[in-house]
Coordinates of C-alpha atoms in Angstrom, one line a residue:
M17 CA 57.4 128.3 -47.1
A18 CA 57.5 127.6 -43.4
L19 CA 60.9 128.7 -42.1
A20 CA 62.2 127.2 -38.8
G21 CA 63.3 129.5 -36.0
F22 CA 62.6 133.1 -35.2
F23 CA 63.4 136.1 -37.4
D24 CA 63.9 139.8 -36.9
L25 CA 63.5 141.3 -40.3
S26 CA 64.3 144.9 -39.4
I27 CA 67.5 145.7 -37.6
L28 CA 68.9 149.1 -38.4
P29 CA 72.8 149.2 -38.3
D30 CA 74.3 152.6 -38.0
D31 CA 76.8 153.3 -40.9
S32 CA 78.5 155.9 -38.7
K33 CA 79.2 153.4 -35.9
S34 CA 82.0 150.9 -35.8
T35 CA 81.7 147.4 -37.1
T36 CA 82.0 146.3 -33.4
T37 CA 79.0 148.3 -32.4
N38 CA 76.9 147.0 -35.2
T39 CA 78.1 143.4 -34.6
S40 CA 76.9 143.7 -31.0
I41 CA 73.3 144.3 -32.2
V42 CA 73.3 141.2 -34.4
A43 CA 75.1 139.2 -31.8
R44 CA 72.4 140.2 -29.3
A45 CA 69.7 138.9 -31.6
L46 CA 71.6 135.6 -31.9
D47 CA 72.0 135.3 -28.1
L48 CA 68.3 135.9 -27.6
G49 CA 67.4 133.0 -29.9
Y50 CA 66.8 134.5 -33.4
S51 CA 68.0 132.3 -36.2
A52 CA 68.1 135.1 -38.8
V53 CA 68.0 138.9 -39.1
A54 CA 67.6 141.4 -41.9
L55 CA 69.8 144.4 -41.8
D56 CA 67.6 147.3 -43.0
H57 CA 68.7 150.3 -45.0
P58 CA 66.0 153.1 -44.9
H59 CA 66.0 155.2 -48.1
R60 CA 63.8 158.0 -49.3
G61 CA 63.3 158.6 -53.0
L62 CA 64.5 156.8 -56.1
L63 CA 67.5 154.5 -56.0
A64 CA 70.6 155.3 -58.0
D65 CA 73.5 153.2 -59.1
S66 CA 75.5 154.7 -56.2
H67 CA 73.1 152.9 -53.8
A68 CA 73.7 149.4 -55.2
P69 CA 76.8 148.5 -53.1
I70 CA 74.9 149.3 -49.9
A71 CA 73.4 145.8 -49.9
S72 CA 76.8 144.1 -49.6
S73 CA 78.1 146.5 -47.1
L74 CA 75.2 145.9 -44.8
L75 CA 76.3 142.3 -44.2
L76 CA 78.6 142.1 -41.2
P77 CA 82.0 140.6 -41.8
P78 CA 81.9 136.7 -41.9
S79 CA 84.9 136.8 -39.4
A80 CA 82.7 138.5 -36.8
P81 CA 82.4 136.4 -33.6
L82 CA 78.8 135.5 -34.2
H83 CA 79.9 133.4 -37.2
H84 CA 82.2 131.1 -35.3
R85 CA 79.8 128.2 -35.4
R86 CA 79.2 125.2 -37.7
H87 CA 75.6 126.3 -38.6
P88 CA 75.5 129.8 -40.1
F89 CA 73.4 132.6 -38.5
L90 CA 71.6 134.1 -41.5
Q91 CA 72.0 137.7 -42.3
Y92 CA 69.8 139.2 -45.1
T93 CA 69.9 142.6 -46.6
R94 CA 66.8 144.8 -46.8
I95 CA 65.9 148.2 -48.2
T96 CA 62.9 150.1 -46.9
L97 CA 61.7 152.8 -49.3
S98 CA 59.8 155.7 -47.8
L99 CA 57.3 156.8 -50.5
D100 CA 55.1 159.9 -50.4
S101 CA 52.9 159.6 -53.5
A102 CA 51.4 157.1 -56.0
A103 CA 53.9 158.4 -58.6
A104 CA 56.8 157.8 -56.2
C105 CA 55.6 154.2 -55.7
A106 CA 55.3 153.6 -59.4
S107 CA 58.8 155.0 -60.1
A108 CA 60.7 153.5 -57.2
L109 CA 59.2 150.0 -57.7
A110 CA 59.0 150.0 -61.5
P111 CA 60.5 147.2 -63.6
S112 CA 63.3 149.5 -64.6
A113 CA 64.4 149.6 -60.9
A114 CA 64.7 145.8 -60.7
R115 CA 68.4 145.7 -61.2
L116 CA 69.0 147.7 -58.0
L117 CA 66.2 146.3 -56.0
C118 CA 67.4 142.8 -56.6
T119 CA 70.7 143.6 -54.9
Y120 CA 68.7 143.4 -51.7
D121 CA 67.2 140.2 -50.3
I122 CA 64.0 142.0 -49.1
V123 CA 62.3 145.1 -50.5
A124 CA 59.9 147.0 -48.2
A125 CA 58.0 150.2 -48.7
R126 CA 56.8 152.6 -46.1
P127 CA 53.8 154.8 -47.2
L128 CA 53.9 158.4 -46.0
T129 CA 50.6 159.5 -47.5
Q130 CA 47.1 158.1 -48.2
A131 CA 47.8 158.0 -51.9
A132 CA 51.0 156.1 -51.3
F133 CA 49.3 153.6 -49.0
D134 CA 46.4 153.0 -51.4
H135 CA 48.7 152.6 -54.4
L136 CA 50.9 150.0 -52.6
C137 CA 47.9 148.0 -51.6
Q138 CA 46.2 148.2 -55.0
A139 CA 49.0 147.9 -57.6
T140 CA 51.1 144.9 -58.4
F141 CA 54.9 145.3 -57.9
D142 CA 57.0 142.2 -58.7
H143 CA 59.8 143.3 -56.3
L144 CA 57.8 144.4 -53.3
D145 CA 57.8 142.1 -50.3
I146 CA 56.6 144.1 -47.2
V147 CA 54.5 147.2 -46.5
S148 CA 56.0 148.6 -43.3
I149 CA 53.8 150.9 -41.4
D150 CA 55.4 153.4 -39.0
F151 CA 53.3 153.5 -35.8
S152 CA 55.8 155.6 -33.8
H153 CA 53.9 158.8 -34.9
K154 CA 50.2 159.4 -35.7
L155 CA 49.6 157.9 -39.1
P156 CA 49.3 160.4 -41.9
F157 CA 46.7 158.2 -43.6
R158 CA 43.8 156.0 -42.7
L159 CA 44.0 152.2 -42.6
K160 CA 41.2 151.2 -44.9
L161 CA 39.8 147.6 -44.8
P162 CA 39.3 147.3 -48.6
M163 CA 42.9 148.3 -49.2
L164 CA 44.2 145.9 -46.6
K165 CA 42.2 143.0 -48.1
L166 CA 43.7 143.8 -51.6
A167 CA 47.2 143.7 -50.1
L168 CA 46.6 140.4 -48.4
Q169 CA 45.1 138.9 -51.6
R170 CA 48.3 139.8 -53.4
G171 CA 50.4 138.1 -50.8
L172 CA 52.0 141.3 -49.4
H173 CA 53.2 141.2 -45.8
L174 CA 52.4 144.0 -43.4
E175 CA 54.9 144.9 -40.7
I176 CA 54.6 146.3 -37.2
A177 CA 57.7 147.3 -35.4
Y178 CA 57.6 146.7 -31.6
S179 CA 60.2 149.3 -30.6
P180 CA 57.6 152.1 -30.4
L181 CA 55.5 149.8 -28.2
I182 CA 58.3 150.0 -25.5
A183 CA 59.2 153.7 -26.0
D184 CA 57.7 156.6 -24.1
A185 CA 54.1 156.6 -22.9
A186 CA 52.8 158.9 -25.6
S187 CA 54.4 156.9 -28.4
R188 CA 53.1 153.7 -26.8
R189 CA 49.5 154.8 -26.7
Q190 CA 49.6 156.0 -30.3
A191 CA 51.2 152.9 -31.6
I192 CA 49.0 150.5 -29.7
A193 CA 45.7 152.2 -30.8
E194 CA 46.5 152.1 -34.6
A195 CA 48.5 148.8 -34.6
K196 CA 45.6 147.1 -32.9
L197 CA 43.3 148.2 -35.7
L198 CA 45.7 146.6 -38.2
E199 CA 45.7 143.4 -36.2
E200 CA 41.9 143.3 -36.0
W201 CA 41.4 143.7 -39.7
T202 CA 44.1 141.3 -40.8
K203 CA 43.5 138.8 -38.0
G204 CA 47.2 138.2 -38.0
K205 CA 47.4 137.0 -41.6
N206 CA 50.7 137.9 -43.3
L207 CA 51.6 140.0 -40.3
I208 CA 55.2 140.4 -39.4
I209 CA 56.5 141.7 -36.1
S210 CA 60.0 143.2 -36.2
S211 CA 62.1 145.2 -33.8
A212 CA 63.3 148.1 -36.0
A213 CA 66.1 148.2 -33.4
H214 CA 68.9 150.7 -33.6
T215 CA 70.7 149.4 -30.5
A216 CA 71.1 146.1 -28.8
S217 CA 69.0 147.2 -25.8
E218 CA 65.9 147.7 -28.1
I219 CA 65.8 144.0 -29.1
R220 CA 63.6 141.7 -27.1
G221 CA 63.8 137.9 -27.2
P222 CA 61.3 136.1 -29.4
Y223 CA 59.1 135.0 -26.6
D224 CA 59.2 138.4 -25.0
A225 CA 58.2 139.9 -28.3
I226 CA 55.4 137.3 -28.6
N227 CA 54.0 138.2 -25.1
L228 CA 54.3 141.9 -25.9
S229 CA 52.3 141.5 -29.1
S230 CA 49.7 139.4 -27.4
Y231 CA 49.3 141.7 -24.4
L232 CA 49.4 145.0 -26.2
L233 CA 47.9 144.2 -29.6
G234 CA 45.5 141.4 -28.7
L235 CA 47.2 138.8 -30.9
S236 CA 46.7 135.2 -29.9
T237 CA 49.9 133.5 -28.8
Q238 CA 49.8 131.4 -32.0
R239 CA 49.4 134.4 -34.3
A240 CA 52.1 136.4 -32.5
K241 CA 54.5 133.4 -32.8
A242 CA 53.7 133.2 -36.5
A243 CA 54.4 136.9 -36.9
L244 CA 58.0 136.2 -35.8
S245 CA 58.5 132.9 -37.6
V246 CA 56.4 131.4 -40.4
N247 CA 55.1 134.8 -41.6
C248 CA 58.6 136.0 -42.0
R249 CA 58.8 135.0 -45.6
A250 CA 59.5 137.3 -48.5
R251 CA 60.3 136.6 -52.1
R252 CA 64.0 137.1 -51.6
L253 CA 64.0 134.5 -48.8
S254 CA 62.0 131.9 -50.6
T255 CA 63.6 128.5 -51.2
S256 CA 61.7 128.1 -54.4
T257 CA 62.5 131.4 -56.1
S258 CA 62.3 130.8 -59.9
T259 CA 64.9 133.3 -61.0
S260 CA 68.1 134.7 -59.5
P261 CA 68.7 138.4 -59.0
P262 CA 70.5 140.1 -62.0
A263 CA 74.3 139.7 -61.6
T264 CA 77.2 141.9 -62.1
A265 CA 80.1 140.0 -63.8
V266 CA 83.6 140.3 -65.3
L267 CA 83.4 139.2 -68.9
Y268 CA 85.6 138.9 -72.0
D269 CA 84.6 138.6 -75.6
Q270 CA 88.0 137.7 -77.0
H271 CA 91.4 136.5 -75.8
G272 CA 94.1 139.0 -75.1
P273 CA 95.8 141.1 -72.4
P274 CA 93.5 140.9 -69.3
D275 CA 93.6 144.7 -68.7
K276 CA 92.5 145.2 -72.3
V277 CA 89.8 142.6 -72.8
L278 CA 88.1 142.3 -69.4
R279 CA 85.0 144.3 -68.8
V280 CA 82.4 144.6 -66.0
A281 CA 78.8 144.2 -67.2
E282 CA 75.3 143.4 -65.9
L283 CA 73.8 140.0 -66.6
P284 CA 70.0 139.3 -66.6
A285 CA 68.3 137.1 -64.0
A286 CA 68.9 133.4 -64.5
E287 CA 66.3 130.7 -64.2
I288 CA 66.6 128.5 -61.1
G289 CA 65.7 125.0 -62.0
E290 CA 64.0 122.7 -59.5
R291 CA 67.4 121.0 -58.8
D292 CA 69.5 124.2 -59.0
V293 CA 70.9 126.4 -56.3
C294 CA 71.4 130.1 -56.6
V295 CA 74.5 131.4 -54.7
R296 CA 75.4 134.9 -53.9
M297 CA 79.2 135.1 -54.2
L298 CA 81.2 136.4 -51.2
A299 CA 84.8 136.3 -52.5
A300 CA 86.9 135.0 -55.4
P301 CA 90.6 135.2 -56.1
I302 CA 92.6 136.3 -59.1
N303 CA 94.9 133.4 -59.9
P304 CA 97.6 133.3 -62.6
S305 CA 95.6 130.5 -64.3
D306 CA 92.6 132.8 -64.5
L307 CA 94.7 135.4 -66.4
N308 CA 96.1 132.6 -68.6
R309 CA 92.5 131.6 -69.6
V310 CA 91.8 135.2 -70.5
E311 CA 95.0 135.4 -72.5
G312 CA 94.0 132.2 -74.4
V313 CA 97.1 130.2 -73.4
Y314 CA 95.4 127.8 -70.9
P315 CA 94.4 124.3 -72.1
V316 CA 90.8 124.7 -70.9
R317 CA 89.0 127.9 -72.0
P318 CA 85.3 128.9 -71.8
P319 CA 83.5 129.6 -75.1
L320 CA 83.4 133.1 -76.4
P321 CA 82.0 135.7 -76.5
A322 CA 80.7 136.9 -73.1
A323 CA 82.8 134.4 -71.1
V324 CA 82.7 135.1 -67.3
A325 CA 86.1 135.0 -65.8
G326 CA 87.2 133.3 -62.5
Y327 CA 87.5 129.6 -61.5
E328 CA 87.2 129.3 -57.7
G329 CA 85.5 131.2 -54.9
V330 CA 83.0 131.1 -52.0
G331 CA 79.4 132.1 -51.9
Q332 CA 76.3 132.0 -49.7
V333 CA 73.2 130.0 -50.7
H334 CA 70.6 132.5 -51.8
A335 CA 67.8 130.3 -53.0
L336 CA 67.0 126.7 -53.7
G337 CA 65.2 125.0 -56.5
A338 CA 61.9 123.3 -55.4
A339 CA 63.4 119.8 -55.6
V340 CA 66.6 120.5 -53.6
D341 CA 66.7 118.8 -50.2
S342 CA 67.1 121.5 -47.6
R343 CA 68.8 119.0 -45.3
L344 CA 71.8 119.1 -47.7
L345 CA 71.8 122.8 -48.5
S346 CA 69.9 125.7 -46.9
P347 CA 69.8 129.4 -47.5
G348 CA 72.7 131.0 -45.8
D349 CA 75.1 128.0 -46.0
W350 CA 78.5 128.8 -47.3
V351 CA 79.4 126.8 -50.4
I352 CA 82.2 126.5 -53.0
P353 CA 82.0 125.1 -56.5
S354 CA 83.4 121.6 -56.3
P355 CA 85.0 120.7 -58.6
P356 CA 85.8 124.3 -59.4
S357 CA 83.9 125.8 -62.3
L358 CA 84.4 128.6 -64.7
G359 CA 82.7 131.9 -64.1
T360 CA 83.1 132.8 -60.4
W361 CA 83.8 136.5 -60.9
Q362 CA 80.1 137.5 -60.7
T363 CA 77.7 138.4 -57.9
Y364 CA 75.2 135.5 -58.4
I365 CA 75.7 132.1 -59.9
V366 CA 73.1 129.4 -60.6
N367 CA 74.4 125.8 -60.8
P368 CA 73.0 122.3 -60.0
A369 CA 73.0 121.5 -56.3
T370 CA 75.5 118.7 -56.9
A371 CA 78.0 121.3 -58.1
W372 CA 78.2 123.0 -54.7
H373 CA 80.0 121.8 -51.6
R374 CA 79.0 123.1 -48.2
V375 CA 81.9 124.3 -46.1
R376 CA 82.4 125.8 -42.6
S377 CA 81.6 129.5 -42.3
D378 CA 83.7 130.3 -39.3
V379 CA 86.9 131.1 -41.2
P380 CA 87.7 134.3 -43.1
P381 CA 86.0 134.2 -46.6
Q382 CA 89.3 134.8 -48.4
Y383 CA 90.6 131.4 -47.2
V384 CA 87.5 129.6 -48.3
A385 CA 87.6 131.3 -51.6
T386 CA 91.2 130.2 -52.3
V387 CA 91.3 126.7 -50.7
T388 CA 90.6 124.7 -53.8
V389 CA 93.4 125.6 -56.2
N390 CA 96.6 126.5 -54.2
P391 CA 96.4 124.7 -50.9
L392 CA 95.0 121.6 -52.5
T393 CA 97.8 121.6 -55.1
A394 CA 100.3 121.8 -52.3
L395 CA 98.8 118.9 -50.4
R396 CA 98.5 116.6 -53.5
M397 CA 102.1 117.2 -54.6
L398 CA 103.4 116.3 -51.1
C399 CA 101.3 113.0 -51.2
D400 CA 101.3 111.8 -54.8
F401 CA 104.8 111.6 -56.2
V402 CA 107.3 110.5 -53.6
N403 CA 106.8 108.4 -50.5
L404 CA 108.1 111.0 -47.9
A405 CA 108.7 110.0 -44.3
P406 CA 109.2 112.3 -41.3
G407 CA 112.7 113.7 -41.4
D408 CA 112.9 113.8 -45.2
T409 CA 113.6 117.0 -47.2
L410 CA 112.0 118.7 -50.2
V411 CA 113.2 121.7 -52.2
Q412 CA 111.0 124.2 -54.0
N413 CA 111.2 127.5 -55.9
G414 CA 108.5 130.1 -55.9
A415 CA 108.3 129.7 -52.1
T416 CA 106.6 133.0 -51.6
S417 CA 103.6 132.0 -53.7
I418 CA 100.5 130.7 -51.9
V419 CA 101.4 127.1 -53.0
G420 CA 104.9 127.6 -51.6
Q421 CA 103.6 129.0 -48.3
C422 CA 101.2 126.0 -48.0
V423 CA 104.0 123.5 -48.8
I424 CA 106.1 124.9 -46.0
Q425 CA 103.3 124.6 -43.4
L426 CA 102.0 121.2 -44.5
A427 CA 105.5 119.8 -44.7
K428 CA 106.2 121.0 -41.1
L429 CA 102.9 119.4 -39.9
H430 CA 104.2 116.1 -41.4
G431 CA 107.7 116.3 -40.0
L432 CA 109.4 117.2 -43.3
H433 CA 112.2 119.8 -43.9
T434 CA 112.0 122.4 -46.7
I435 CA 114.6 124.2 -48.7
N436 CA 113.1 127.3 -50.3
I437 CA 114.2 129.4 -53.2
I438 CA 112.9 132.9 -53.9
R439 CA 113.7 135.6 -56.5
D440 CA 116.3 138.3 -55.9
R441 CA 114.3 141.5 -55.3
P442 CA 114.1 144.4 -52.9
G443 CA 112.7 143.2 -49.5
S444 CA 114.0 139.6 -50.0
Q445 CA 115.2 139.5 -46.3
E446 CA 111.7 140.4 -45.1
A447 CA 110.4 137.6 -47.4
K448 CA 112.9 135.1 -45.9
D449 CA 111.9 136.1 -42.4
K450 CA 108.2 135.5 -43.1
L451 CA 108.8 132.1 -44.6
K452 CA 110.9 131.0 -41.7
Q453 CA 108.1 132.1 -39.4
L454 CA 105.9 129.7 -41.3
G455 CA 108.3 126.9 -40.6
A456 CA 110.9 127.0 -43.5
D457 CA 114.3 125.4 -42.6
H458 CA 116.3 127.3 -45.2
V459 CA 115.4 130.1 -47.6
F460 CA 117.8 131.2 -50.4
T461 CA 117.7 133.8 -53.2
E462 CA 118.7 132.5 -56.6
S463 CA 121.9 134.5 -56.5
Q464 CA 123.0 132.8 -53.3
L465 CA 122.8 129.5 -55.1
D466 CA 125.2 130.5 -57.9
I467 CA 127.9 128.3 -56.4
K468 CA 129.5 125.0 -57.5
N469 CA 128.9 122.9 -54.4
I470 CA 125.2 123.8 -53.8
K471 CA 124.6 120.8 -51.4
S472 CA 127.1 122.2 -48.9
L473 CA 124.2 124.6 -48.0
L474 CA 122.1 121.7 -46.7
G475 CA 124.0 121.4 -43.4
A476 CA 122.7 118.4 -41.5
L477 CA 119.6 118.0 -43.6
P478 CA 119.3 114.9 -46.0
E479 CA 119.4 115.5 -49.7
P480 CA 115.9 116.3 -51.0
A481 CA 113.9 113.5 -52.5
L482 CA 111.3 115.8 -54.0
G483 CA 111.6 119.1 -55.8
L484 CA 108.7 121.4 -56.7
N485 CA 109.0 123.9 -59.6
C486 CA 106.6 126.6 -60.5
V487 CA 109.0 129.0 -62.2
G488 CA 111.1 127.2 -64.9
G489 CA 114.3 128.5 -66.4
N490 CA 117.3 128.8 -64.0
A491 CA 115.1 128.4 -60.9
A492 CA 114.2 124.9 -62.1
S493 CA 117.8 124.0 -62.7
V494 CA 118.7 125.0 -59.2
V495 CA 116.0 122.7 -57.8
L496 CA 117.5 119.8 -59.9
K497 CA 120.9 120.5 -58.4
F498 CA 119.6 119.9 -54.9
L499 CA 117.9 116.6 -55.6
R500 CA 119.4 113.3 -54.4
Q501 CA 120.1 110.3 -56.5
G502 CA 116.8 109.1 -58.0
G503 CA 115.0 112.3 -56.9
T504 CA 111.8 113.6 -58.6
M505 CA 111.0 117.2 -59.7
V506 CA 107.3 118.1 -60.2
T507 CA 106.5 121.1 -62.3
Y508 CA 103.2 122.7 -61.7
G509 CA 103.7 126.2 -63.1
G510 CA 105.9 128.3 -65.3
M511 CA 105.9 131.9 -64.0
S512 CA 109.1 132.9 -65.8
K513 CA 107.7 131.6 -69.1
K514 CA 111.1 130.0 -69.7
P515 CA 111.6 126.3 -70.4
V516 CA 112.9 123.6 -68.0
T517 CA 116.4 122.6 -69.2
V518 CA 117.9 119.5 -67.8
S519 CA 121.5 118.3 -68.4
T520 CA 122.2 114.9 -69.9
S521 CA 124.3 114.0 -66.8
S522 CA 121.3 114.6 -64.5
F523 CA 119.4 111.8 -66.3
I524 CA 122.4 109.4 -66.7
F525 CA 124.2 109.8 -63.4
K526 CA 121.5 110.9 -61.0
D527 CA 118.5 109.0 -62.6
L528 CA 116.2 112.0 -62.0
S529 CA 112.5 111.9 -62.8
L530 CA 110.6 114.9 -64.1
R531 CA 106.8 114.9 -63.6
G532 CA 104.0 117.4 -64.0
F533 CA 100.9 118.2 -61.9
W534 CA 97.8 119.9 -63.1
L535 CA 95.0 120.1 -60.5
Q536 CA 92.2 120.4 -63.0
K537 CA 93.1 117.1 -64.6
W538 CA 93.5 115.4 -61.2
M539 CA 90.1 116.6 -60.1
S540 CA 88.5 115.4 -63.4
S541 CA 89.5 111.9 -62.6
D542 CA 86.6 111.0 -60.4
K543 CA 88.1 112.7 -57.3
A544 CA 85.1 114.7 -56.2
E545 CA 84.6 113.1 -52.8
E546 CA 88.3 112.8 -52.1
S547 CA 88.9 116.5 -53.0
R548 CA 86.0 117.6 -50.8
T549 CA 87.3 115.6 -47.8
M550 CA 90.8 117.3 -48.3
I551 CA 89.2 120.7 -48.6
D552 CA 87.4 120.2 -45.3
Y553 CA 90.8 119.1 -43.8
L554 CA 92.5 122.2 -45.1
L555 CA 89.8 124.5 -43.8
D556 CA 90.1 122.8 -40.4
L557 CA 93.8 123.7 -40.4
V558 CA 93.0 127.3 -41.2
H559 CA 90.5 127.4 -38.4
E560 CA 93.1 125.9 -36.0
G561 CA 95.7 128.5 -37.1
K562 CA 97.9 125.9 -38.7
L563 CA 97.6 127.2 -42.3
K564 CA 97.8 130.8 -43.3
Y565 CA 99.1 132.8 -46.3
E566 CA 99.2 136.4 -47.4
M567 CA 96.2 137.8 -49.3
E568 CA 94.5 141.2 -49.9
L569 CA 90.7 141.6 -50.0
T570 CA 89.7 144.2 -52.6
P571 CA 86.1 145.3 -53.1
F572 CA 84.6 144.1 -56.4
S573 CA 83.8 147.7 -57.2
D574 CA 87.6 148.2 -57.4
F575 CA 88.1 145.2 -59.7
H576 CA 90.4 147.0 -62.1
L577 CA 92.7 148.0 -59.3
A578 CA 92.9 144.4 -58.1
L579 CA 93.6 143.3 -61.6
D580 CA 96.5 145.8 -62.0
K581 CA 97.9 144.5 -58.8
A582 CA 97.6 140.9 -59.9
L583 CA 99.3 141.8 -63.2
G584 CA 102.3 143.3 -61.2
K585 CA 101.7 146.9 -62.2
H586 CA 102.1 147.9 -58.5
G587 CA 105.1 145.8 -57.8
S588 CA 105.1 142.7 -55.7
Q589 CA 101.6 142.4 -54.1
P590 CA 99.8 139.7 -52.0
K591 CA 97.2 137.4 -53.7
Q592 CA 94.3 139.6 -54.8
V593 CA 90.9 138.3 -53.6
L594 CA 87.7 140.1 -54.8
K595 CA 85.2 140.8 -52.1
F596 CA 81.6 140.9 -53.5

């Protein structure tokens, strides 16, 4: 695979430093002209389960300034294992370690002894991509030509870090002497030049690094350039990887209470067909409809057992099938399942390329993860049922929900007024204030509306032509009281689990219409292109600061805490979004 652009496959972020400090290192690489970096985690000894989350924590937040661009700057995760014996090599890189190794995009090994170096060159390890040789000190082993030939024959890449070449004079002499020998024997084949930078000042621009390698190591300009570009390929970066990494997923084998039947489990690697795309998930929300599916009360349910929960989310392209056009999707692109598909609560997903929609990567991931269900529902209900004109009014209950918050903001953008109804609860005044900051005209609790002449509360606003109901019961009846003659109420949820009750007089004397909206049915009606256009529009609004709503990102490792919050066990909580 020939990858365009320049790569620095070893940048060493400092876990003890602030995100801002680490971001500056990666931003420096971007400014200098690199198109991708690998964030390297050095590790000595065997990996344990406690090390698995390190891979995801190495990735800098997608909201960091370097992401504010249409084309994503690629960040890969890497682990470099320091190994001091043949036995250590065999254990650390054994098939039994694959589950943990595959949580990283690149696996490198650094031999510390002659036995370790020889074993890495001779043995076959399915998950080893790079042999990294530390030239900052005198090598504790000899570089042997027969061993290097074996390594090259097996497709391993050999790495030289240039930071020792620009260190103090003693380190420079030692590094140059031994690195030159590696260059002479390999003739630049499968050679990778990386910075191994701990600070932004240690990174050199691609052409500076090329000149440095040519002058100090004797590499031709062409070979030095290849060492920072086309040679920077590893099995995890391949666009034709045949299998995905093993995934961690939230499963259920039977319907029932979500906190009783959901479990976290490991899934084996999945085959990536020639027209498939493997996506590493970044974030996915816990929606009420997700919980309804688990409970078995939703019309569309996945087959059991071992059903993976979740319906929407955002991920990053990890690998492409051989027949996927890289002009349409490329590793590092942000994508969402479109239309939404079951099974987003897992770390890796393999689906046909046509099932993924590329989206902008310069907005926080929690917004991209949640854009399909709630904001799109709000937009469609404003457009599909009543021909509203600027100055018209609509009324809704459940106004603090994400759909409710989106309705307020989208209505304001279109010159519409909103009457909003919320539950009576502690902190209701704070909730009112937040909704008014979003653009709500009036916000009432249900108890405030327990009066005979409810329309006296409208003031100068016209009677609502459209009502939106996601609660049912008394809250739905209040919406109906507000509606004008010939008005329409659209029901899209039933959070109270109480029926919608309508008086006979409402039908006879007010000629009201009752409709329903189910996004999944709407999207199944050949609306793929239309929905993708609207999703892009909504994300543009997010980017412009015109659409926002409350959410809480919770690490996937704390899934059960996020689930309890979504179930209301911790009182009223923002929308829970899992961060992978």
